[in-house]
CSV table of C-alpha atoms and ligand atoms in Angstrom, one decimal:
chain,number,residue,atom,x,y,z
A,1,MET,CA,-21.5,-32.7,-57.6
A,2,SER,CA,-21.0,-29.5,-59.5
A,3,ASP,CA,-18.0,-27.2,-58.9
A,4,LYS,CA,-20.2,-24.6,-57.2
A,5,VAL,CA,-18.4,-22.6,-54.5
A,6,ILE,CA,-20.6,-22.1,-51.4
A,7,PRO,CA,-19.5,-19.3,-49.1
A,8,ILE,CA,-20.1,-20.8,-45.7
A,9,LEU,CA,-18.2,-18.2,-43.6
A,10,ASP,CA,-21.4,-16.2,-43.3
A,11,GLN,CA,-23.2,-18.8,-41.4
A,12,ARG,CA,-20.2,-19.5,-39.2
A,13,SER,CA,-20.2,-15.9,-38.1
A,14,GLY,CA,-24.0,-15.9,-37.6
A,15,GLN,CA,-24.0,-15.5,-33.8
A,16,ALA,CA,-25.8,-14.0,-30.9
A,17,LEU,CA,-24.2,-12.6,-27.8
A,18,PRO,CA,-25.6,-14.5,-24.8
A,19,LYS,CA,-27.7,-12.5,-22.4
A,20,LEU,CA,-27.2,-12.5,-18.6
A,21,PRO,CA,-30.1,-13.0,-16.3
A,22,ALA,CA,-31.2,-10.2,-14.0
A,23,GLN,CA,-30.6,-12.3,-11.0
A,24,MET,CA,-27.7,-14.8,-10.7
A,25,LEU,CA,-28.7,-18.1,-9.2
A,26,PRO,CA,-26.3,-21.0,-8.6
A,27,PRO,CA,-26.7,-24.0,-11.0
A,28,THR,CA,-28.7,-26.9,-9.6
A,29,GLY,CA,-28.0,-29.6,-12.2
A,30,LEU,CA,-31.8,-29.6,-12.8
A,31,LEU,CA,-32.0,-27.4,-15.8
A,32,ALA,CA,-34.9,-28.0,-18.3
A,33,ASP,CA,-35.4,-26.4,-21.7
A,34,ALA,CA,-38.7,-25.0,-23.0
A,35,LEU,CA,-39.8,-28.5,-23.8
A,36,GLY,CA,-38.8,-29.9,-20.5
A,37,ARG,CA,-35.6,-31.6,-21.7
A,38,PRO,CA,-32.6,-31.7,-19.3
A,39,LEU,CA,-29.1,-30.9,-20.3
A,40,ARG,CA,-26.9,-34.1,-20.0
A,41,ASP,CA,-24.6,-34.3,-23.0
A,42,LEU,CA,-22.0,-31.8,-24.2
A,43,ARG,CA,-20.2,-32.3,-27.5
A,44,ILE,CA,-17.1,-30.3,-27.9
A,45,SER,CA,-15.6,-29.7,-31.4
A,46,VAL,CA,-11.8,-29.2,-30.8
A,47,THR,CA,-10.8,-28.5,-34.4
A,48,ASP,CA,-12.6,-27.7,-37.7
A,49,ARG,CA,-9.9,-29.4,-39.7
A,50,CYS,CA,-9.8,-33.0,-40.9
A,51,ASN,CA,-7.6,-35.2,-42.9
A,52,PHE,CA,-10.6,-36.9,-44.6
A,53,ARG,CA,-13.0,-35.4,-47.1
A,54,CYS,CA,-16.1,-37.5,-46.5
A,55,SER,CA,-18.6,-36.5,-49.2
A,56,TYR,CA,-21.4,-36.3,-46.7
A,57,CYS,CA,-19.5,-34.0,-44.4
A,58,MET,CA,-16.6,-32.0,-46.0
A,59,PRO,CA,-17.0,-32.5,-49.8
A,60,LYS,CA,-13.7,-31.8,-51.6
A,61,GLN,CA,-15.3,-29.3,-53.9
A,62,VAL,CA,-16.0,-27.0,-51.0
A,63,PHE,CA,-13.3,-27.9,-48.5
A,64,ASP,CA,-10.4,-27.5,-50.9
A,65,LYS,CA,-7.1,-25.7,-50.6
A,66,HIS,CA,-8.8,-22.3,-50.8
A,67,TYR,CA,-11.1,-23.0,-47.9
A,68,GLU,CA,-10.2,-20.9,-44.8
A,69,PHE,CA,-10.2,-22.9,-41.7
A,70,LEU,CA,-10.1,-21.0,-38.4
A,71,PRO,CA,-6.8,-19.5,-37.2
A,72,HIS,CA,-5.5,-21.0,-34.0
A,73,SER,CA,-6.2,-17.9,-32.0
A,74,ASP,CA,-10.0,-18.3,-32.8
A,75,LEU,CA,-10.1,-21.7,-31.2
A,76,LEU,CA,-11.0,-22.1,-27.6
A,77,SER,CA,-7.9,-22.9,-25.5
A,78,PHE,CA,-7.9,-26.0,-23.3
A,79,GLU,CA,-8.3,-23.8,-20.3
A,80,GLU,CA,-11.4,-22.1,-21.8
A,81,ILE,CA,-12.9,-25.5,-22.8
A,82,THR,CA,-12.3,-26.9,-19.3
A,83,ARG,CA,-13.8,-23.8,-17.6
A,84,LEU,CA,-16.9,-24.0,-19.7
A,85,ALA,CA,-17.2,-27.7,-19.3
A,86,ARG,CA,-17.2,-27.3,-15.5
A,87,VAL,CA,-20.2,-24.8,-15.8
A,88,PHE,CA,-22.1,-27.2,-18.0
A,89,VAL,CA,-21.5,-30.1,-15.6
A,90,ALA,CA,-22.8,-27.9,-12.7
A,91,HIS,CA,-26.0,-27.6,-14.9
A,92,GLY,CA,-26.4,-31.3,-15.3
A,93,VAL,CA,-24.1,-32.5,-18.0
A,94,GLN,CA,-22.8,-36.0,-17.3
A,95,LYS,CA,-21.2,-36.9,-20.6
A,96,LEU,CA,-18.5,-35.1,-22.6
A,97,ARG,CA,-17.7,-36.1,-26.2
A,98,LEU,CA,-14.7,-34.6,-28.0
A,99,THR,CA,-15.3,-34.3,-31.7
A,100,GLY,CA,-14.5,-32.1,-34.7
A,101,GLY,CA,-13.3,-32.1,-37.5
A,102,GLU,CA,-10.9,-34.8,-36.6
A,103,PRO,CA,-10.2,-34.4,-32.8
A,104,LEU,CA,-7.0,-36.3,-32.9
A,105,LEU,CA,-5.5,-33.6,-35.2
A,106,ARG,CA,-5.7,-31.1,-32.3
A,107,ARG,CA,-2.2,-30.9,-30.9
A,108,HIS,CA,-1.7,-32.1,-27.3
A,109,ILE,CA,-5.3,-33.3,-27.1
A,110,GLU,CA,-4.2,-35.6,-24.3
A,111,ALA,CA,-3.5,-32.5,-22.1
A,112,LEU,CA,-7.2,-31.5,-22.6
A,113,ILE,CA,-8.4,-35.0,-21.8
A,114,GLU,CA,-6.4,-34.9,-18.6
A,115,MET,CA,-8.0,-31.6,-17.6
A,116,LEU,CA,-11.5,-32.8,-18.4
A,117,SER,CA,-11.1,-36.1,-16.6
A,118,GLU,CA,-10.6,-34.3,-13.3
A,119,ILE,CA,-14.1,-32.8,-13.4
A,120,ARG,CA,-16.7,-34.3,-11.2
A,121,THR,CA,-20.5,-34.1,-11.2
A,122,PRO,CA,-22.2,-32.2,-8.3
A,123,GLU,CA,-22.6,-35.7,-6.8
A,124,GLY,CA,-18.9,-36.3,-7.0
A,125,LEU,CA,-19.0,-38.8,-9.8
A,126,PRO,CA,-16.6,-38.9,-12.8
A,127,LEU,CA,-17.9,-37.9,-16.2
A,128,ASP,CA,-18.5,-40.2,-19.1
A,129,LEU,CA,-15.5,-38.9,-21.2
A,130,THR,CA,-15.5,-40.1,-24.8
A,131,LEU,CA,-14.3,-39.1,-28.3
A,132,THR,CA,-15.4,-39.6,-31.9
A,133,THR,CA,-12.7,-40.2,-34.4
A,134,ASN,CA,-12.2,-41.3,-38.0
A,135,GLY,CA,-9.6,-43.7,-36.6
A,136,SER,CA,-6.7,-42.6,-38.8
A,137,LEU,CA,-4.4,-41.7,-35.9
A,138,LEU,CA,-5.9,-44.1,-33.4
A,139,ALA,CA,-3.3,-46.9,-33.6
A,140,ARG,CA,-0.6,-44.3,-32.7
A,141,LYS,CA,-2.6,-42.6,-30.0
A,142,ALA,CA,-4.8,-45.1,-28.3
A,143,ALA,CA,-2.4,-45.8,-25.3
A,144,SER,CA,-1.7,-42.1,-24.6
A,145,LEU,CA,-5.4,-41.2,-24.8
A,146,LYS,CA,-6.3,-43.9,-22.3
A,147,ALA,CA,-3.4,-42.8,-20.0
A,148,ALA,CA,-4.7,-39.3,-20.1
A,149,GLY,CA,-8.1,-40.4,-18.8
A,150,LEU,CA,-10.3,-41.0,-21.9
A,151,GLN,CA,-12.8,-43.7,-21.2
A,152,ARG,CA,-14.1,-44.8,-24.6
A,153,VAL,CA,-13.9,-44.0,-28.3
A,154,THR,CA,-16.4,-44.1,-31.2
A,155,VAL,CA,-14.8,-44.8,-34.5
A,156,SER,CA,-16.4,-43.9,-37.9
A,157,LEU,CA,-16.0,-46.5,-40.6
A,158,ASP,CA,-18.2,-46.6,-43.7
A,159,GLY,CA,-17.3,-50.0,-45.2
A,160,LEU,CA,-14.8,-52.8,-45.3
A,161,ASP,CA,-14.2,-52.7,-49.0
A,162,ASP,CA,-11.3,-50.4,-49.8
A,163,ALA,CA,-12.7,-49.1,-53.0
A,164,VAL,CA,-16.0,-48.2,-51.3
A,165,PHE,CA,-14.4,-46.7,-48.2
A,166,GLN,CA,-11.9,-44.7,-50.2
A,167,ARG,CA,-14.7,-43.3,-52.3
A,168,MET,CA,-16.4,-42.2,-49.0
A,169,ASN,CA,-13.4,-40.7,-47.3
A,170,ASP,CA,-12.2,-39.3,-50.7
A,171,VAL,CA,-8.5,-39.1,-49.7
A,172,GLY,CA,-7.6,-42.8,-50.4
A,173,PHE,CA,-7.4,-43.8,-46.8
A,174,PRO,CA,-7.2,-47.6,-46.4
A,175,VAL,CA,-9.7,-49.7,-44.3
A,176,ALA,CA,-6.8,-51.7,-42.7
A,177,GLU,CA,-5.4,-48.7,-40.8
A,178,VAL,CA,-8.8,-47.8,-39.3
A,179,LEU,CA,-9.2,-51.5,-38.3
A,180,ALA,CA,-5.7,-51.3,-36.7
A,181,GLY,CA,-6.9,-48.2,-34.8
A,182,ILE,CA,-9.9,-50.1,-33.5
A,183,GLU,CA,-7.8,-53.0,-32.4
A,184,ALA,CA,-5.3,-50.7,-30.6
A,185,ALA,CA,-8.2,-48.9,-28.9
A,186,GLN,CA,-9.6,-52.3,-27.7
A,187,ALA,CA,-6.1,-53.3,-26.5
A,188,ALA,CA,-5.7,-50.0,-24.6
A,189,GLY,CA,-9.0,-50.5,-22.8
A,190,LEU,CA,-10.9,-47.7,-24.6
A,191,GLY,CA,-14.1,-49.8,-24.7
A,192,PRO,CA,-16.9,-50.6,-25.1
A,193,ILE,CA,-16.1,-49.3,-28.6
A,194,LYS,CA,-18.8,-48.1,-31.0
A,195,VAL,CA,-18.3,-48.0,-34.8
A,196,ASN,CA,-20.5,-45.6,-36.7
A,197,MET,CA,-21.3,-46.3,-40.4
A,198,VAL,CA,-23.1,-43.6,-42.3
A,199,VAL,CA,-25.2,-45.4,-45.0
A,200,LYS,CA,-25.5,-43.7,-48.3
A,201,CYS,CA,-27.9,-45.4,-50.6
A,202,GLY,CA,-26.1,-46.7,-53.8
A,203,VAL,CA,-22.7,-45.8,-52.4
A,204,ASN,CA,-22.0,-48.1,-49.5
A,205,ASP,CA,-25.2,-49.9,-48.6
A,206,GLN,CA,-23.7,-53.2,-50.0
A,207,GLU,CA,-21.3,-53.0,-47.0
A,208,ILE,CA,-24.1,-53.3,-44.4
A,209,LEU,CA,-23.9,-57.1,-44.1
A,210,PRO,CA,-20.1,-57.5,-44.4
A,211,MET,CA,-19.7,-54.9,-41.6
A,212,ALA,CA,-22.3,-56.7,-39.4
A,213,ARG,CA,-20.6,-60.0,-40.0
A,214,HIS,CA,-17.2,-58.5,-39.2
A,215,PHE,CA,-18.1,-56.9,-35.9
A,216,ARG,CA,-20.5,-59.6,-34.6
A,217,GLY,CA,-18.9,-61.2,-31.6
A,218,SER,CA,-16.0,-58.7,-31.6
A,219,GLY,CA,-17.1,-56.7,-28.5
A,220,VAL,CA,-17.6,-53.7,-30.8
A,221,THR,CA,-21.1,-52.2,-31.3
A,222,LEU,CA,-21.8,-51.3,-34.9
A,223,ARG,CA,-24.3,-48.5,-35.5
A,224,PHE,CA,-25.8,-47.6,-38.8
A,225,ILE,CA,-26.6,-43.9,-39.2
A,226,GLU,CA,-29.0,-42.5,-41.7
A,227,TYR,CA,-27.4,-40.0,-44.0
A,228,MET,CA,-28.5,-36.6,-42.7
A,229,ASP,CA,-29.1,-33.2,-44.2
A,230,VAL,CA,-26.6,-31.5,-41.9
A,231,GLY,CA,-24.9,-28.3,-43.1
A,232,ALA,CA,-25.4,-26.8,-46.5
A,233,THR,CA,-22.6,-28.3,-48.6
A,234,ASN,CA,-23.1,-32.0,-49.0
A,235,GLY,CA,-25.9,-31.8,-51.6
A,236,TRP,CA,-28.1,-34.1,-49.5
A,237,ARG,CA,-31.0,-35.8,-51.3
A,238,MET,CA,-33.7,-37.9,-49.6
A,239,ASP,CA,-33.3,-40.6,-52.2
A,240,GLU,CA,-29.7,-41.2,-50.9
A,241,VAL,CA,-31.0,-42.0,-47.4
A,242,LEU,CA,-31.5,-45.7,-46.7
A,243,PRO,CA,-34.1,-45.8,-44.0
A,244,SER,CA,-33.1,-47.7,-40.9
A,245,SER,CA,-36.2,-49.9,-41.4
A,246,GLU,CA,-34.6,-51.1,-44.7
A,247,VAL,CA,-31.2,-51.6,-43.0
A,248,LEU,CA,-33.0,-53.7,-40.4
A,249,ALA,CA,-34.8,-55.8,-43.0
A,250,ARG,CA,-31.5,-56.6,-44.7
A,251,LEU,CA,-29.9,-57.5,-41.4
A,252,ARG,CA,-32.8,-59.8,-40.5
A,253,GLU,CA,-32.3,-61.8,-43.7
A,254,GLU,CA,-29.1,-63.1,-42.1
A,255,PHE,CA,-29.4,-62.5,-38.3
A,256,ASP,CA,-32.0,-63.4,-35.8
A,257,LEU,CA,-32.1,-60.0,-34.1
A,258,LEU,CA,-33.8,-59.3,-30.8
A,259,PRO,CA,-34.8,-55.7,-29.7
A,260,LEU,CA,-33.1,-54.3,-26.6
A,261,SER,CA,-34.4,-51.5,-24.5
A,262,ALA,CA,-32.6,-48.1,-24.4
A,263,SER,CA,-29.7,-48.2,-21.9
A,264,VAL,CA,-30.0,-44.5,-21.0
A,265,ALA,CA,-32.6,-41.8,-21.5
A,266,GLY,CA,-32.0,-39.7,-24.5
A,267,GLU,CA,-30.1,-42.5,-26.3
A,268,THR,CA,-30.0,-41.9,-30.1
A,269,ALA,CA,-29.7,-45.5,-31.2
A,270,GLU,CA,-32.4,-48.2,-31.4
A,271,ARG,CA,-30.5,-51.3,-30.1
A,272,TRP,CA,-30.7,-54.9,-31.3
A,273,SER,CA,-29.0,-58.0,-30.0
A,274,TYR,CA,-27.5,-60.2,-32.7
A,275,ASP,CA,-29.0,-63.5,-31.6
A,276,SER,CA,-32.3,-64.0,-29.8
A,277,GLU,CA,-31.1,-67.5,-28.7
A,278,ASN,CA,-28.0,-66.1,-27.1
A,279,ALA,CA,-29.0,-62.6,-26.2
A,280,GLY,CA,-26.0,-60.3,-25.7
A,281,GLY,CA,-23.6,-63.2,-26.4
A,282,GLN,CA,-22.5,-61.9,-29.8
A,283,GLY,CA,-23.0,-58.2,-29.0
A,284,GLU,CA,-25.4,-55.7,-30.4
A,285,ILE,CA,-26.2,-53.4,-33.3
A,286,GLY,CA,-27.6,-49.9,-33.2
A,287,LEU,CA,-29.8,-48.0,-35.7
A,288,ILE,CA,-29.7,-44.2,-35.7
A,289,SER,CA,-32.7,-43.0,-37.6
A,290,SER,CA,-32.2,-39.2,-37.4
A,291,VAL,CA,-34.1,-38.7,-40.7
A,292,THR,CA,-37.0,-41.2,-40.6
A,293,GLN,CA,-37.7,-41.3,-36.8
A,294,ALA,CA,-36.9,-38.1,-35.1
A,295,PHE,CA,-35.7,-38.4,-31.5
A,296,CYS,CA,-36.0,-34.7,-30.6
A,297,GLY,CA,-38.5,-35.5,-27.8
A,298,ASP,CA,-35.7,-36.4,-25.3
A,299,CYS,CA,-32.7,-34.7,-27.0
A,300,ASN,CA,-30.5,-33.6,-24.1
A,301,ARG,CA,-27.4,-32.6,-26.2
A,302,ALA,CA,-25.6,-29.3,-26.5
A,303,ARG,CA,-22.8,-28.6,-28.9
A,304,LEU,CA,-19.8,-26.3,-28.4
A,305,SER,CA,-18.2,-25.2,-31.7
A,306,THR,CA,-14.5,-25.0,-32.3
A,307,GLU,CA,-14.5,-21.3,-31.6
A,308,GLY,CA,-16.8,-21.4,-28.6
A,309,LYS,CA,-20.3,-20.9,-29.9
A,310,LEU,CA,-23.0,-22.9,-28.2
A,311,TYR,CA,-25.5,-24.7,-30.5
A,312,THR,CA,-28.6,-26.1,-29.0
A,313,CYS,CA,-29.4,-28.3,-32.1
A,314,LEU,CA,-27.3,-30.0,-34.7
A,315,PHE,CA,-29.3,-28.3,-37.4
A,316,ALA,CA,-29.2,-24.8,-35.9
A,317,HIS,CA,-28.2,-21.8,-38.1
A,318,ARG,CA,-26.9,-19.7,-35.2
A,319,GLY,CA,-24.7,-20.2,-32.2
A,320,HIS,CA,-24.3,-18.2,-29.0
A,321,ASP,CA,-20.9,-16.7,-28.5
A,322,LEU,CA,-19.7,-18.1,-25.2
A,323,ARG,CA,-16.1,-17.3,-26.2
A,324,ALA,CA,-16.9,-13.6,-26.3
A,325,LEU,CA,-18.4,-13.9,-22.8
A,326,LEU,CA,-15.3,-15.8,-21.6
A,327,ARG,CA,-12.9,-13.3,-23.1
A,328,SER,CA,-14.8,-10.3,-21.8
A,329,GLY,CA,-13.9,-11.5,-18.3
A,330,ALA,CA,-17.2,-13.0,-17.3
A,331,SER,CA,-17.4,-14.5,-13.8
A,332,GLU,CA,-18.4,-18.2,-13.2
A,333,ALA,CA,-21.8,-16.9,-12.0
A,334,GLU,CA,-22.2,-14.9,-15.3
A,335,LEU,CA,-21.2,-17.9,-17.5
A,336,SER,CA,-23.6,-20.1,-15.5
A,337,GLY,CA,-26.4,-17.6,-15.7
A,338,ALA,CA,-26.0,-17.2,-19.5
A,339,ILE,CA,-25.9,-20.9,-20.2
A,340,GLY,CA,-28.9,-21.4,-17.9
A,341,LEU,CA,-30.9,-18.8,-19.8
A,342,LEU,CA,-29.9,-20.2,-23.2
A,343,TRP,CA,-30.9,-23.8,-22.3
A,344,GLY,CA,-34.1,-22.6,-20.6
A,345,ALA,CA,-35.2,-20.9,-23.9
A,346,ARG,CA,-34.3,-23.9,-26.1
A,347,ALA,CA,-37.2,-25.2,-28.2
A,348,ASP,CA,-35.3,-26.9,-31.0
A,349,ARG,CA,-36.8,-29.9,-32.7
A,350,TYR,CA,-35.6,-29.7,-36.2
A,351,SER,CA,-35.9,-33.4,-37.1
A,352,GLN,CA,-39.4,-33.6,-35.8
A,353,LEU,CA,-40.4,-30.5,-37.9
A,354,ARG,CA,-38.7,-31.9,-41.0
A,355,ALA,CA,-40.6,-35.1,-40.6
A,356,SER,CA,-43.9,-33.1,-40.6
A,357,GLY,CA,-42.7,-31.1,-43.6
A,358,VAL,CA,-42.1,-27.9,-41.8
A,359,SER,CA,-38.8,-26.0,-42.1
A,360,SER,CA,-37.4,-24.3,-39.0
A,361,LEU,CA,-35.1,-22.1,-41.0
A,362,GLY,CA,-36.0,-18.6,-42.1
A,363,ASP,CA,-35.3,-17.0,-45.4
A,364,GLY,CA,-31.5,-16.9,-46.1
A,365,GLU,CA,-30.7,-18.9,-43.0
A,366,ARG,CA,-28.3,-21.9,-43.5
A,367,ARG,CA,-27.6,-24.8,-41.2
A,368,VAL,CA,-24.1,-24.8,-39.6
A,369,GLU,CA,-21.6,-27.3,-40.9
A,370,MET,CA,-21.0,-30.6,-39.1
A,371,HIS,CA,-17.2,-30.5,-39.0
A,372,TYR,CA,-17.4,-27.2,-37.2
A,373,ILE,CA,-19.9,-28.0,-34.4
A,374,GLY,CA,-19.1,-31.7,-34.2
A,375,GLY,CA,-21.3,-34.7,-34.8
B,1,SAM,N1,-14.0,-36.8,-37.7
B,1,SAM,C1,-14.6,-37.6,-36.7
B,1,SAM,C2,-15.3,-38.8,-37.3
B,1,SAM,O1,-15.6,-38.8,-38.5
B,1,SAM,O2,-15.7,-39.7,-36.5
B,1,SAM,C3,-15.5,-36.8,-35.8
B,1,SAM,C4,-16.4,-35.8,-36.4
B,1,SAM,S1,-17.7,-36.4,-37.5
B,1,SAM,C5,-18.4,-34.9,-37.9
B,1,SAM,C6,-18.8,-37.1,-36.3
B,1,SAM,C7,-19.7,-38.2,-36.9
B,1,SAM,O3,-20.6,-37.5,-37.7
B,1,SAM,C8,-19.1,-39.2,-37.7
B,1,SAM,O4,-19.5,-40.5,-37.2
B,1,SAM,C9,-19.7,-39.0,-39.1
B,1,SAM,O5,-19.8,-40.2,-39.8
B,1,SAM,C10,-21.0,-38.3,-38.8
B,1,SAM,N2,-21.5,-37.6,-39.9
B,1,SAM,C11,-20.9,-36.6,-40.6
B,1,SAM,N3,-21.7,-36.1,-41.6
B,1,SAM,C12,-22.8,-36.8,-41.5
B,1,SAM,C13,-24.1,-36.8,-42.3
B,1,SAM,N4,-24.3,-36.0,-43.3
B,1,SAM,N5,-25.0,-37.7,-41.9
B,1,SAM,C14,-24.8,-38.6,-40.9
B,1,SAM,N6,-23.7,-38.6,-40.2
B,1,SAM,C15,-22.7,-37.8,-40.5
B,2,SF4,FE1,-13.7,-35.6,-41.3
B,2,SF4,FE2,-15.3,-36.9,-39.6
B,2,SF4,FE3,-16.3,-35.2,-41.4
B,2,SF4,FE4,-15.3,-37.4,-42.3
B,2,SF4,S1,-17.1,-37.2,-40.9
B,2,SF4,S2,-14.9,-35.4,-43.1
B,2,SF4,S3,-13.7,-37.8,-40.9
B,2,SF4,S4,-15.0,-34.7,-39.7
B,3,SF4,FE1,-31.7,-32.8,-31.0
B,3,SF4,FE2,-31.9,-31.0,-32.9
B,3,SF4,FE3,-31.3,-33.5,-33.5
B,3,SF4,FE4,-33.8,-32.9,-32.7
B,3,SF4,S1,-32.8,-32.2,-34.6
B,3,SF4,S2,-32.5,-34.6,-32.0
B,3,SF4,S3,-33.3,-31.2,-31.2
B,3,SF4,S4,-30.0,-32.1,-32.3
């Protein structure tokens, strides 16, 4: 990539102040957006910082020593995150995923997990509380995360070959330490664990089969993710995307895969069992085809950025400033009313439009960066 400097602060500050409804109604947990999709999944970015510089997410050329990360006072506090999470849960959210940046870099993250783990759905059920991490600090933190109330982790790992993985993370981080993190998470009971591998054609696609062999029968579900055009800095090109159909073809050369049905509505991964003879016995594999097979139709995910902006799509160019509302002293009813209005107006389906050759961005609009709103 060239040395071009891309000013991305503009698009971080692109925001809209949420409106309040004329009449405040209590949340019912049955919210539907403009396309009839419920709100079930909230991803919370707890930091915009990361100790990796994955080329597809935070390329070094842009996220260098001059890049201005958010000051601590701009981040939502744990109390603010928990307060918002409660309102989202009242509107139907059943799953919370902590992400970033690298969420384990946020200090005292265990305290936030403890607070979130106390939230119950309107039916009195605990939430599905999970976290996505690059695994670098997991060996050290797995036991304390579990003790704080975290249920599961997803770990990102883009290959087993050190040279390939280090080229992807671009900070020379070794594979062995991520594998040690995964083992520690398994030992701590943070399962079932998922491992995400972003496949970049010509960079790490030779790692597909070694990764599948490694995780087969391990209790860990490996998921291959198509390299996406998130953000505006990774220099994305379609010819670097290896379609999931091609990943599947390569896997089928070695494994006798059997299709599995979706375990929950709105699931992003197409699931396959390793062995048709022994369905489930050796575990499963997932394919996430965000580029070649859009799954906007049942997308039930909202994203809360590090500084408290609500994004109703991963590819949005604009967030809604819930922090401003919180810090202006809004009541529970006002927060709830504003979130209800925002979700009710949601008509995002970026990937579907991309697949049909239509851009949902206007002139001069740029997509928000992944490390800032979380994956
Ligand atoms: N730092 C943590 C990690 O890497 O797991 C959490 C945040 S990261 C933004 C969340 C997920 O997004 C990771 O699994 C990462 O591989 C994925 N991701 C980031 N950029 C991507 C891209 N351009 N295409 C596909 N997946 C991407
Ligand atoms: Fe960091 Fe995760 Fe982005 Fe890699 S994918 S740069 S680990 S936030
Ligand atoms: Fe959901 Fe937006 Fe992704 Fe479609 S493009 S699946 S609406 S996040």
